[in-house]
Amino acid sequence: MFIVLRLIFVLAVLGIAFCAFKYQRDKNLAWLRRIKWILYGSLGLLLVFFVGLVVERLGVG
């Protein structure tokens, strides 16, 4: 589970870095929107994983 979380974090950082690089070159606001969606998507997935871990922990106890 934690390997998946690390992989999501690394991919999000790489995606944000790529979008920031592209935004610096052409100043297109679409790159900022993509950064926002990457952040929202990764935060949403982290929330789902966190809730799943909490439910699993409460179910085992």
mmCIF file with all atom_site columns, N, CA and C in Angstrom:
data_model
loop_
_atom_site.group_PDB
_atom_site.id
_atom_site.type_symbol
_atom_site.label_atom_id
_atom_site.label_alt_id
_atom_site.label_comp_id
_atom_site.label_asym_id
_atom_site.label_entity_id
_atom_site.label_seq_id
_atom_site.pdbx_PDB_ins_code
_atom_site.Cartn_x
_atom_site.Cartn_y
_atom_site.Cartn_z
_atom_site.occupancy
_atom_site.B_iso_or_equiv
_atom_site.pdbx_formal_charge
_atom_site.auth_seq_id
_atom_site.auth_comp_id
_atom_site.auth_asym_id
_atom_site.auth_atom_id
_atom_site.pdbx_PDB_model_num
ATOM 1   N N  . MET A 1 1  ? 0.830   -1.198 0.000   1.00 0.00 ? 1  MET A N  1
ATOM 2   C CA . MET A 1 1  ? 0.000   0.000  0.000   1.00 0.00 ? 1  MET A CA 1
ATOM 3   C C  . MET A 1 1  ? 0.871   1.257  0.000   1.00 0.00 ? 1  MET A C  1
ATOM 4   N N  . PHE A 1 2  ? 1.911   1.245  0.835   1.00 0.00 ? 2  PHE A N  1
ATOM 5   C CA . PHE A 1 2  ? 2.738   2.445  0.931   1.00 0.00 ? 2  PHE A CA 1
ATOM 6   C C  . PHE A 1 2  ? 3.606   2.640  -0.305  1.00 0.00 ? 2  PHE A C  1
ATOM 7   N N  . ILE A 1 3  ? 3.907   1.551  -0.996  1.00 0.00 ? 3  ILE A N  1
ATOM 8   C CA . ILE A 1 3  ? 4.643   1.683  -2.256  1.00 0.00 ? 3  ILE A CA 1
ATOM 9   C C  . ILE A 1 3  ? 3.769   2.392  -3.278  1.00 0.00 ? 3  ILE A C  1
ATOM 10  N N  . VAL A 1 4  ? 2.492   2.090  -3.290  1.00 0.00 ? 4  VAL A N  1
ATOM 11  C CA . VAL A 1 4  ? 1.567   2.757  -4.210  1.00 0.00 ? 4  VAL A CA 1
ATOM 12  C C  . VAL A 1 4  ? 1.469   4.243  -3.878  1.00 0.00 ? 4  VAL A C  1
ATOM 13  N N  . LEU A 1 5  ? 1.413   4.572  -2.596  1.00 0.00 ? 5  LEU A N  1
ATOM 14  C CA . LEU A 1 5  ? 1.355   5.978  -2.199  1.00 0.00 ? 5  LEU A CA 1
ATOM 15  C C  . LEU A 1 5  ? 2.617   6.722  -2.610  1.00 0.00 ? 5  LEU A C  1
ATOM 16  N N  . ARG A 1 6  ? 3.769   6.089  -2.442  1.00 0.00 ? 6  ARG A N  1
ATOM 17  C CA . ARG A 1 6  ? 5.021   6.721  -2.868  1.00 0.00 ? 6  ARG A CA 1
ATOM 18  C C  . ARG A 1 6  ? 5.058   6.905  -4.376  1.00 0.00 ? 6  ARG A C  1
ATOM 19  N N  . LEU A 1 7  ? 4.587   5.914  -5.101  1.00 0.00 ? 7  LEU A N  1
ATOM 20  C CA . LEU A 1 7  ? 4.558   6.012  -6.557  1.00 0.00 ? 7  LEU A CA 1
ATOM 21  C C  . LEU A 1 7  ? 3.639   7.145  -7.010  1.00 0.00 ? 7  LEU A C  1
ATOM 22  N N  . ILE A 1 8  ? 2.472   7.278  -6.382  1.00 0.00 ? 8  ILE A N  1
ATOM 23  C CA . ILE A 1 8  ? 1.562   8.376  -6.708  1.00 0.00 ? 8  ILE A CA 1
ATOM 24  C C  . ILE A 1 8  ? 2.216   9.719  -6.422  1.00 0.00 ? 8  ILE A C  1
ATOM 25  N N  . PHE A 1 9  ? 2.914   9.820  -5.286  1.00 0.00 ? 9  PHE A N  1
ATOM 26  C CA . PHE A 1 9  ? 3.581   11.069 -4.934  1.00 0.00 ? 9  PHE A CA 1
ATOM 27  C C  . PHE A 1 9  ? 4.670   11.414 -5.944  1.00 0.00 ? 9  PHE A C  1
ATOM 28  N N  . VAL A 1 10 ? 5.479   10.435 -6.326  1.00 0.00 ? 10 VAL A N  1
ATOM 29  C CA . VAL A 1 10 ? 6.555   10.686 -7.295  1.00 0.00 ? 10 VAL A CA 1
ATOM 30  C C  . VAL A 1 10 ? 5.978   11.090 -8.643  1.00 0.00 ? 10 VAL A C  1
ATOM 31  N N  . LEU A 1 11 ? 4.943   10.404 -9.095  1.00 0.00 ? 11 LEU A N  1
ATOM 32  C CA . LEU A 1 11 ? 4.325   10.758 -10.375 1.00 0.00 ? 11 LEU A CA 1
ATOM 33  C C  . LEU A 1 11 ? 3.692   12.144 -10.332 1.00 0.00 ? 11 LEU A C  1
ATOM 34  N N  . ALA A 1 12 ? 3.084   12.491 -9.200  1.00 0.00 ? 12 ALA A N  1
ATOM 35  C CA . ALA A 1 12 ? 2.494   13.827 -9.076  1.00 0.00 ? 12 ALA A CA 1
ATOM 36  C C  . ALA A 1 12 ? 3.574   14.901 -9.109  1.00 0.00 ? 12 ALA A C  1
ATOM 37  N N  . VAL A 1 13 ? 4.684   14.661 -8.428  1.00 0.00 ? 13 VAL A N  1
ATOM 38  C CA . VAL A 1 13 ? 5.775   15.643 -8.436  1.00 0.00 ? 13 VAL A CA 1
ATOM 39  C C  . VAL A 1 13 ? 6.359   15.796 -9.831  1.00 0.00 ? 13 VAL A C  1
ATOM 40  N N  . LEU A 1 14 ? 6.552   14.687 -10.520 1.00 0.00 ? 14 LEU A N  1
ATOM 41  C CA . LEU A 1 14 ? 7.075   14.757 -11.887 1.00 0.00 ? 14 LEU A CA 1
ATOM 42  C C  . LEU A 1 14 ? 6.094   15.452 -12.824 1.00 0.00 ? 14 LEU A C  1
ATOM 43  N N  . GLY A 1 15 ? 4.807   15.159 -12.673 1.00 0.00 ? 15 GLY A N  1
ATOM 44  C CA . GLY A 1 15 ? 3.806   15.817 -13.509 1.00 0.00 ? 15 GLY A CA 1
ATOM 45  C C  . GLY A 1 15 ? 3.728   17.307 -13.254 1.00 0.00 ? 15 GLY A C  1
ATOM 46  N N  . ILE A 1 16 ? 3.793   17.701 -11.998 1.00 0.00 ? 16 ILE A N  1
ATOM 47  C CA . ILE A 1 16 ? 3.755   19.127 -11.657 1.00 0.00 ? 16 ILE A CA 1
ATOM 48  C C  . ILE A 1 16 ? 5.012   19.821 -12.173 1.00 0.00 ? 16 ILE A C  1
ATOM 49  N N  . ALA A 1 17 ? 6.160   19.167 -12.049 1.00 0.00 ? 17 ALA A N  1
ATOM 50  C CA . ALA A 1 17 ? 7.404   19.762 -12.552 1.00 0.00 ? 17 ALA A CA 1
ATOM 51  C C  . ALA A 1 17 ? 7.354   19.935 -14.059 1.00 0.00 ? 17 ALA A C  1
ATOM 52  N N  . PHE A 1 18 ? 6.832   18.945 -14.771 1.00 0.00 ? 18 PHE A N  1
ATOM 53  C CA . PHE A 1 18 ? 6.718   19.054 -16.225 1.00 0.00 ? 18 PHE A CA 1
ATOM 54  C C  . PHE A 1 18 ? 5.779   20.189 -16.616 1.00 0.00 ? 18 PHE A C  1
ATOM 55  N N  . CYS A 1 19 ? 4.634   20.273 -15.948 1.00 0.00 ? 19 CYS A N  1
ATOM 56  C CA . CYS A 1 19 ? 3.677   21.335 -16.262 1.00 0.00 ? 19 CYS A CA 1
ATOM 57  C C  . CYS A 1 19 ? 4.242   22.710 -15.919 1.00 0.00 ? 19 CYS A C  1
ATOM 58  N N  . ALA A 1 20 ? 4.979   22.806 -14.830 1.00 0.00 ? 20 ALA A N  1
ATOM 59  C CA . ALA A 1 20 ? 5.588   24.084 -14.464 1.00 0.00 ? 20 ALA A CA 1
ATOM 60  C C  . ALA A 1 20 ? 6.640   24.491 -15.488 1.00 0.00 ? 20 ALA A C  1
ATOM 61  N N  . PHE A 1 21 ? 7.421   23.526 -15.970 1.00 0.00 ? 21 PHE A N  1
ATOM 62  C CA . PHE A 1 21 ? 8.421   23.808 -17.005 1.00 0.00 ? 21 PHE A CA 1
ATOM 63  C C  . PHE A 1 21 ? 7.746   24.303 -18.277 1.00 0.00 ? 21 PHE A C  1
ATOM 64  N N  . LYS A 1 22 ? 6.676   23.627 -18.690 1.00 0.00 ? 22 LYS A N  1
ATOM 65  C CA . LYS A 1 22 ? 5.962   24.037 -19.899 1.00 0.00 ? 22 LYS A CA 1
ATOM 66  C C  . LYS A 1 22 ? 5.311   25.418 -19.712 1.00 0.00 ? 22 LYS A C  1
ATOM 67  N N  . TYR A 1 23 ? 4.784   25.664 -18.508 1.00 0.00 ? 23 TYR A N  1
ATOM 68  C CA . TYR A 1 23 ? 4.159   26.959 -18.240 1.00 0.00 ? 23 TYR A CA 1
ATOM 69  C C  . TYR A 1 23 ? 5.192   28.082 -18.309 1.00 0.00 ? 23 TYR A C  1
ATOM 70  N N  . GLN A 1 24 ? 6.393   27.851 -17.819 1.00 0.00 ? 24 GLN A N  1
ATOM 71  C CA . GLN A 1 24 ? 7.439   28.870 -17.864 1.00 0.00 ? 24 GLN A CA 1
ATOM 72  C C  . GLN A 1 24 ? 7.834   29.209 -19.301 1.00 0.00 ? 24 GLN A C  1
ATOM 73  N N  . ARG A 1 25 ? 7.707   28.239 -20.184 1.00 0.00 ? 25 ARG A N  1
ATOM 74  C CA . ARG A 1 25 ? 8.112   28.476 -21.569 1.00 0.00 ? 25 ARG A CA 1
ATOM 75  C C  . ARG A 1 25 ? 7.081   29.250 -22.370 1.00 0.00 ? 25 ARG A C  1
ATOM 76  N N  . ASP A 1 26 ? 5.792   28.904 -22.228 1.00 0.00 ? 26 ASP A N  1
ATOM 77  C CA . ASP A 1 26 ? 4.801   29.537 -23.098 1.00 0.00 ? 26 ASP A CA 1
ATOM 78  C C  . ASP A 1 26 ? 3.691   30.303 -22.376 1.00 0.00 ? 26 ASP A C  1
ATOM 79  N N  . LYS A 1 27 ? 3.695   30.322 -21.035 1.00 0.00 ? 27 LYS A N  1
ATOM 80  C CA . LYS A 1 27 ? 2.734   31.101 -20.228 1.00 0.00 ? 27 LYS A CA 1
ATOM 81  C C  . LYS A 1 27 ? 1.273   30.791 -20.556 1.00 0.00 ? 27 LYS A C  1
ATOM 82  N N  . ASN A 1 28 ? 1.007   29.556 -20.949 1.00 0.00 ? 28 ASN A N  1
ATOM 83  C CA . ASN A 1 28 ? -0.359  29.142 -21.240 1.00 0.00 ? 28 ASN A CA 1
ATOM 84  C C  . ASN A 1 28 ? -1.032  28.717 -19.934 1.00 0.00 ? 28 ASN A C  1
ATOM 85  N N  . LEU A 1 29 ? -2.209  29.271 -19.666 1.00 0.00 ? 29 LEU A N  1
ATOM 86  C CA . LEU A 1 29 ? -2.904  28.974 -18.410 1.00 0.00 ? 29 LEU A CA 1
ATOM 87  C C  . LEU A 1 29 ? -3.405  27.539 -18.321 1.00 0.00 ? 29 LEU A C  1
ATOM 88  N N  . ALA A 1 30 ? -3.435  26.840 -19.438 1.00 0.00 ? 30 ALA A N  1
ATOM 89  C CA . ALA A 1 30 ? -3.861  25.437 -19.406 1.00 0.00 ? 30 ALA A CA 1
ATOM 90  C C  . ALA A 1 30 ? -2.907  24.592 -18.562 1.00 0.00 ? 30 ALA A C  1
ATOM 91  N N  . TRP A 1 31 ? -1.633  24.967 -18.534 1.00 0.00 ? 31 TRP A N  1
ATOM 92  C CA . TRP A 1 31 ? -0.670  24.219 -17.716 1.00 0.00 ? 31 TRP A CA 1
ATOM 93  C C  . TRP A 1 31 ? -0.948  24.403 -16.231 1.00 0.00 ? 31 TRP A C  1
ATOM 94  N N  . LEU A 1 32 ? -1.384  25.583 -15.840 1.00 0.00 ? 32 LEU A N  1
ATOM 95  C CA . LEU A 1 32 ? -1.740  25.800 -14.435 1.00 0.00 ? 32 LEU A CA 1
ATOM 96  C C  . LEU A 1 32 ? -2.974  24.989 -14.056 1.00 0.00 ? 32 LEU A C  1
ATOM 97  N N  . ARG A 1 33 ? -3.922  24.872 -14.977 1.00 0.00 ? 33 ARG A N  1
ATOM 98  C CA . ARG A 1 33 ? -5.099  24.043 -14.718 1.00 0.00 ? 33 ARG A CA 1
ATOM 99  C C  . ARG A 1 33 ? -4.709  22.579 -14.578 1.00 0.00 ? 33 ARG A C  1
ATOM 100 N N  . ARG A 1 34 ? -3.758  22.135 -15.397 1.00 0.00 ? 34 ARG A N  1
ATOM 101 C CA . ARG A 1 34 ? -3.298  20.749 -15.283 1.00 0.00 ? 34 ARG A CA 1
ATOM 102 C C  . ARG A 1 34 ? -2.610  20.507 -13.945 1.00 0.00 ? 34 ARG A C  1
ATOM 103 N N  . ILE A 1 35 ? -1.833  21.478 -13.476 1.00 0.00 ? 35 ILE A N  1
ATOM 104 C CA . ILE A 1 35 ? -1.209  21.351 -12.159 1.00 0.00 ? 35 ILE A CA 1
ATOM 105 C C  . ILE A 1 35 ? -2.283  21.230 -11.082 1.00 0.00 ? 35 ILE A C  1
ATOM 106 N N  . LYS A 1 36 ? -3.324  22.047 -11.202 1.00 0.00 ? 36 LYS A N  1
ATOM 107 C CA . LYS A 1 36 ? -4.417  21.996 -10.226 1.00 0.00 ? 36 LYS A CA 1
ATOM 108 C C  . LYS A 1 36 ? -5.101  20.637 -10.244 1.00 0.00 ? 36 LYS A C  1
ATOM 109 N N  . TRP A 1 37 ? -5.345  20.079 -11.425 1.00 0.00 ? 37 TRP A N  1
ATOM 110 C CA . TRP A 1 37 ? -6.007  18.784 -11.508 1.00 0.00 ? 37 TRP A CA 1
ATOM 111 C C  . TRP A 1 37 ? -5.115  17.662 -11.006 1.00 0.00 ? 37 TRP A C  1
ATOM 112 N N  . ILE A 1 38 ? -3.802  17.768 -11.234 1.00 0.00 ? 38 ILE A N  1
ATOM 113 C CA . ILE A 1 38 ? -2.881  16.767 -10.685 1.00 0.00 ? 38 ILE A CA 1
ATOM 114 C C  . ILE A 1 38 ? -2.931  16.803 -9.160  1.00 0.00 ? 38 ILE A C  1
ATOM 115 N N  . LEU A 1 39 ? -2.922  18.010 -8.587  1.00 0.00 ? 39 LEU A N  1
ATOM 116 C CA . LEU A 1 39 ? -2.998  18.136 -7.131  1.00 0.00 ? 39 LEU A CA 1
ATOM 117 C C  . LEU A 1 39 ? -4.309  17.589 -6.590  1.00 0.00 ? 39 LEU A C  1
ATOM 118 N N  . TYR A 1 40 ? -5.417  17.969 -7.220  1.00 0.00 ? 40 TYR A N  1
ATOM 119 C CA . TYR A 1 40 ? -6.714  17.475 -6.758  1.00 0.00 ? 40 TYR A CA 1
ATOM 120 C C  . TYR A 1 40 ? -6.818  15.959 -6.892  1.00 0.00 ? 40 TYR A C  1
ATOM 121 N N  . GLY A 1 41 ? -6.339  15.429 -7.992  1.00 0.00 ? 41 GLY A N  1
ATOM 122 C CA . GLY A 1 41 ? -6.406  13.979 -8.198  1.00 0.00 ? 41 GLY A CA 1
ATOM 123 C C  . GLY A 1 41 ? -5.575  13.212 -7.196  1.00 0.00 ? 41 GLY A C  1
ATOM 124 N N  . SER A 1 42 ? -4.353  13.687 -6.961  1.00 0.00 ? 42 SER A N  1
ATOM 125 C CA . SER A 1 42 ? -3.497  12.979 -6.009  1.00 0.00 ? 42 SER A CA 1
ATOM 126 C C  . SER A 1 42 ? -4.034  13.116 -4.582  1.00 0.00 ? 42 SER A C  1
ATOM 127 N N  . LEU A 1 43 ? -4.556  14.278 -4.226  1.00 0.00 ? 43 LEU A N  1
ATOM 128 C CA . LEU A 1 43 ? -5.156  14.430 -2.901  1.00 0.00 ? 43 LEU A CA 1
ATOM 129 C C  . LEU A 1 43 ? -6.392  13.554 -2.738  1.00 0.00 ? 43 LEU A C  1
ATOM 130 N N  . GLY A 1 44 ? -7.183  13.436 -3.777  1.00 0.00 ? 44 GLY A N  1
ATOM 131 C CA . GLY A 1 44 ? -8.355  12.567 -3.729  1.00 0.00 ? 44 GLY A CA 1
ATOM 132 C C  . GLY A 1 44 ? -7.974  11.104 -3.547  1.00 0.00 ? 44 GLY A C  1
ATOM 133 N N  . LEU A 1 45 ? -6.961  10.657 -4.290  1.00 0.00 ? 45 LEU A N  1
ATOM 134 C CA . LEU A 1 45 ? -6.511  9.275  -4.139  1.00 0.00 ? 45 LEU A CA 1
ATOM 135 C C  . LEU A 1 45 ? -5.920  9.022  -2.750  1.00 0.00 ? 45 LEU A C  1
ATOM 136 N N  . LEU A 1 46 ? -5.181  9.995  -2.248  1.00 0.00 ? 46 LEU A N  1
ATOM 137 C CA . LEU A 1 46 ? -4.636  9.848  -0.898  1.00 0.00 ? 46 LEU A CA 1
ATOM 138 C C  . LEU A 1 46 ? -5.747  9.772  0.144   1.00 0.00 ? 46 LEU A C  1
ATOM 139 N N  . LEU A 1 47 ? -6.794  10.550 -0.049  1.00 0.00 ? 47 LEU A N  1
ATOM 140 C CA . LEU A 1 47 ? -7.923  10.502 0.874   1.00 0.00 ? 47 LEU A CA 1
ATOM 141 C C  . LEU A 1 47 ? -8.610  9.140  0.829   1.00 0.00 ? 47 LEU A C  1
ATOM 142 N N  . VAL A 1 48 ? -8.786  8.596  -0.365  1.00 0.00 ? 48 VAL A N  1
ATOM 143 C CA . VAL A 1 48 ? -9.406  7.275  -0.499  1.00 0.00 ? 48 VAL A CA 1
ATOM 144 C C  . VAL A 1 48 ? -8.549  6.212  0.179   1.00 0.00 ? 48 VAL A C  1
ATOM 145 N N  . PHE A 1 49 ? -7.233  6.267  -0.046  1.00 0.00 ? 49 PHE A N  1
ATOM 146 C CA . PHE A 1 49 ? -6.347  5.305  0.609   1.00 0.00 ? 49 PHE A CA 1
ATOM 147 C C  . PHE A 1 49 ? -6.377  5.463  2.121   1.00 0.00 ? 49 PHE A C  1
ATOM 148 N N  . PHE A 1 50 ? -6.375  6.689  2.600   1.00 0.00 ? 50 PHE A N  1
ATOM 149 C CA . PHE A 1 50 ? -6.401  6.924  4.050   1.00 0.00 ? 50 PHE A CA 1
ATOM 150 C C  . PHE A 1 50 ? -7.677  6.377  4.667   1.00 0.00 ? 50 PHE A C  1
ATOM 151 N N  . VAL A 1 51 ? -8.812  6.646  4.039   1.00 0.00 ? 51 VAL A N  1
ATOM 152 C CA . VAL A 1 51 ? -10.082 6.130  4.558   1.00 0.00 ? 51 VAL A CA 1
ATOM 153 C C  . VAL A 1 51 ? -10.068 4.606  4.526   1.00 0.00 ? 51 VAL A C  1
ATOM 154 N N  . GLY A 1 52 ? -9.532  4.027  3.470   1.00 0.00 ? 52 GLY A N  1
ATOM 155 C CA . GLY A 1 52 ? -9.441  2.572  3.390   1.00 0.00 ? 52 GLY A CA 1
ATOM 156 C C  . GLY A 1 52 ? -8.580  1.987  4.490   1.00 0.00 ? 52 GLY A C  1
ATOM 157 N N  . LEU A 1 53 ? -7.452  2.645  4.781   1.00 0.00 ? 53 LEU A N  1
ATOM 158 C CA . LEU A 1 53 ? -6.594  2.164  5.861   1.00 0.00 ? 53 LEU A CA 1
ATOM 159 C C  . LEU A 1 53 ? -7.275  2.283  7.222   1.00 0.00 ? 53 LEU A C  1
ATOM 160 N N  . VAL A 1 54 ? -7.999  3.369  7.443   1.00 0.00 ? 54 VAL A N  1
ATOM 161 C CA . VAL A 1 54 ? -8.708  3.543  8.717   1.00 0.00 ? 54 VAL A CA 1
ATOM 162 C C  . VAL A 1 54 ? -9.799  2.490  8.867   1.00 0.00 ? 54 VAL A C  1
ATOM 163 N N  . VAL A 1 55 ? -10.563 2.261  7.809   1.00 0.00 ? 55 VAL A N  1
ATOM 164 C CA . VAL A 1 55 ? -11.631 1.246  7.863   1.00 0.00 ? 55 VAL A CA 1
ATOM 165 C C  . VAL A 1 55 ? -11.039 -0.140 8.096   1.00 0.00 ? 55 VAL A C  1
ATOM 166 N N  . GLU A 1 56 ? -9.923  -0.417 7.417   1.00 0.00 ? 56 GLU A N  1
ATOM 167 C CA . GLU A 1 56 ? -9.281  -1.720 7.605   1.00 0.00 ? 56 GLU A CA 1
ATOM 168 C C  . GLU A 1 56 ? -8.773  -1.860 9.048   1.00 0.00 ? 56 GLU A C  1
ATOM 169 N N  . ARG A 1 57 ? -8.205  -0.813 9.590   1.00 0.00 ? 57 ARG A N  1
ATOM 170 C CA . ARG A 1 57 ? -7.688  -0.873 10.953  1.00 0.00 ? 57 ARG A CA 1
ATOM 171 C C  . ARG A 1 57 ? -8.818  -1.061 11.960  1.00 0.00 ? 57 ARG A C  1
ATOM 172 N N  . LEU A 1 58 ? -9.937  -0.364 11.745  1.00 0.00 ? 58 LEU A N  1
ATOM 173 C CA . LEU A 1 58 ? -11.068 -0.489 12.667  1.00 0.00 ? 58 LEU A CA 1
ATOM 174 C C  . LEU A 1 58 ? -11.738 -1.853 12.522  1.00 0.00 ? 58 LEU A C  1
ATOM 175 N N  . GLY A 1 59 ? -11.739 -2.421 11.327  1.00 0.00 ? 59 GLY A N  1
ATOM 176 C CA . GLY A 1 59 ? -12.351 -3.720 11.119  1.00 0.00 ? 59 GLY A CA 1
ATOM 177 C C  . GLY A 1 59 ? -11.569 -4.848 11.727  1.00 0.00 ? 59 GLY A C  1
ATOM 178 N N  . VAL A 1 60 ? -10.269 -4.713 11.768  1.00 0.00 ? 60 VAL A N  1
ATOM 179 C CA . VAL A 1 60 ? -9.416  -5.768 12.328  1.00 0.00 ? 60 VAL A CA 1
ATOM 180 C C  . VAL A 1 60 ? -9.506  -5.767 13.841  1.00 0.00 ? 60 VAL A C  1
ATOM 181 N N  . GLY A 1 61 ? -9.547  -4.565 14.447  1.00 0.00 ? 61 GLY A N  1
ATOM 182 C CA . GLY A 1 61 ? -9.546  -4.442 15.917  1.00 0.00 ? 61 GLY A CA 1
ATOM 183 C C  . GLY A 1 61 ? -10.748 -5.032 16.528  1.00 0.00 ? 61 GLY A C  1
#
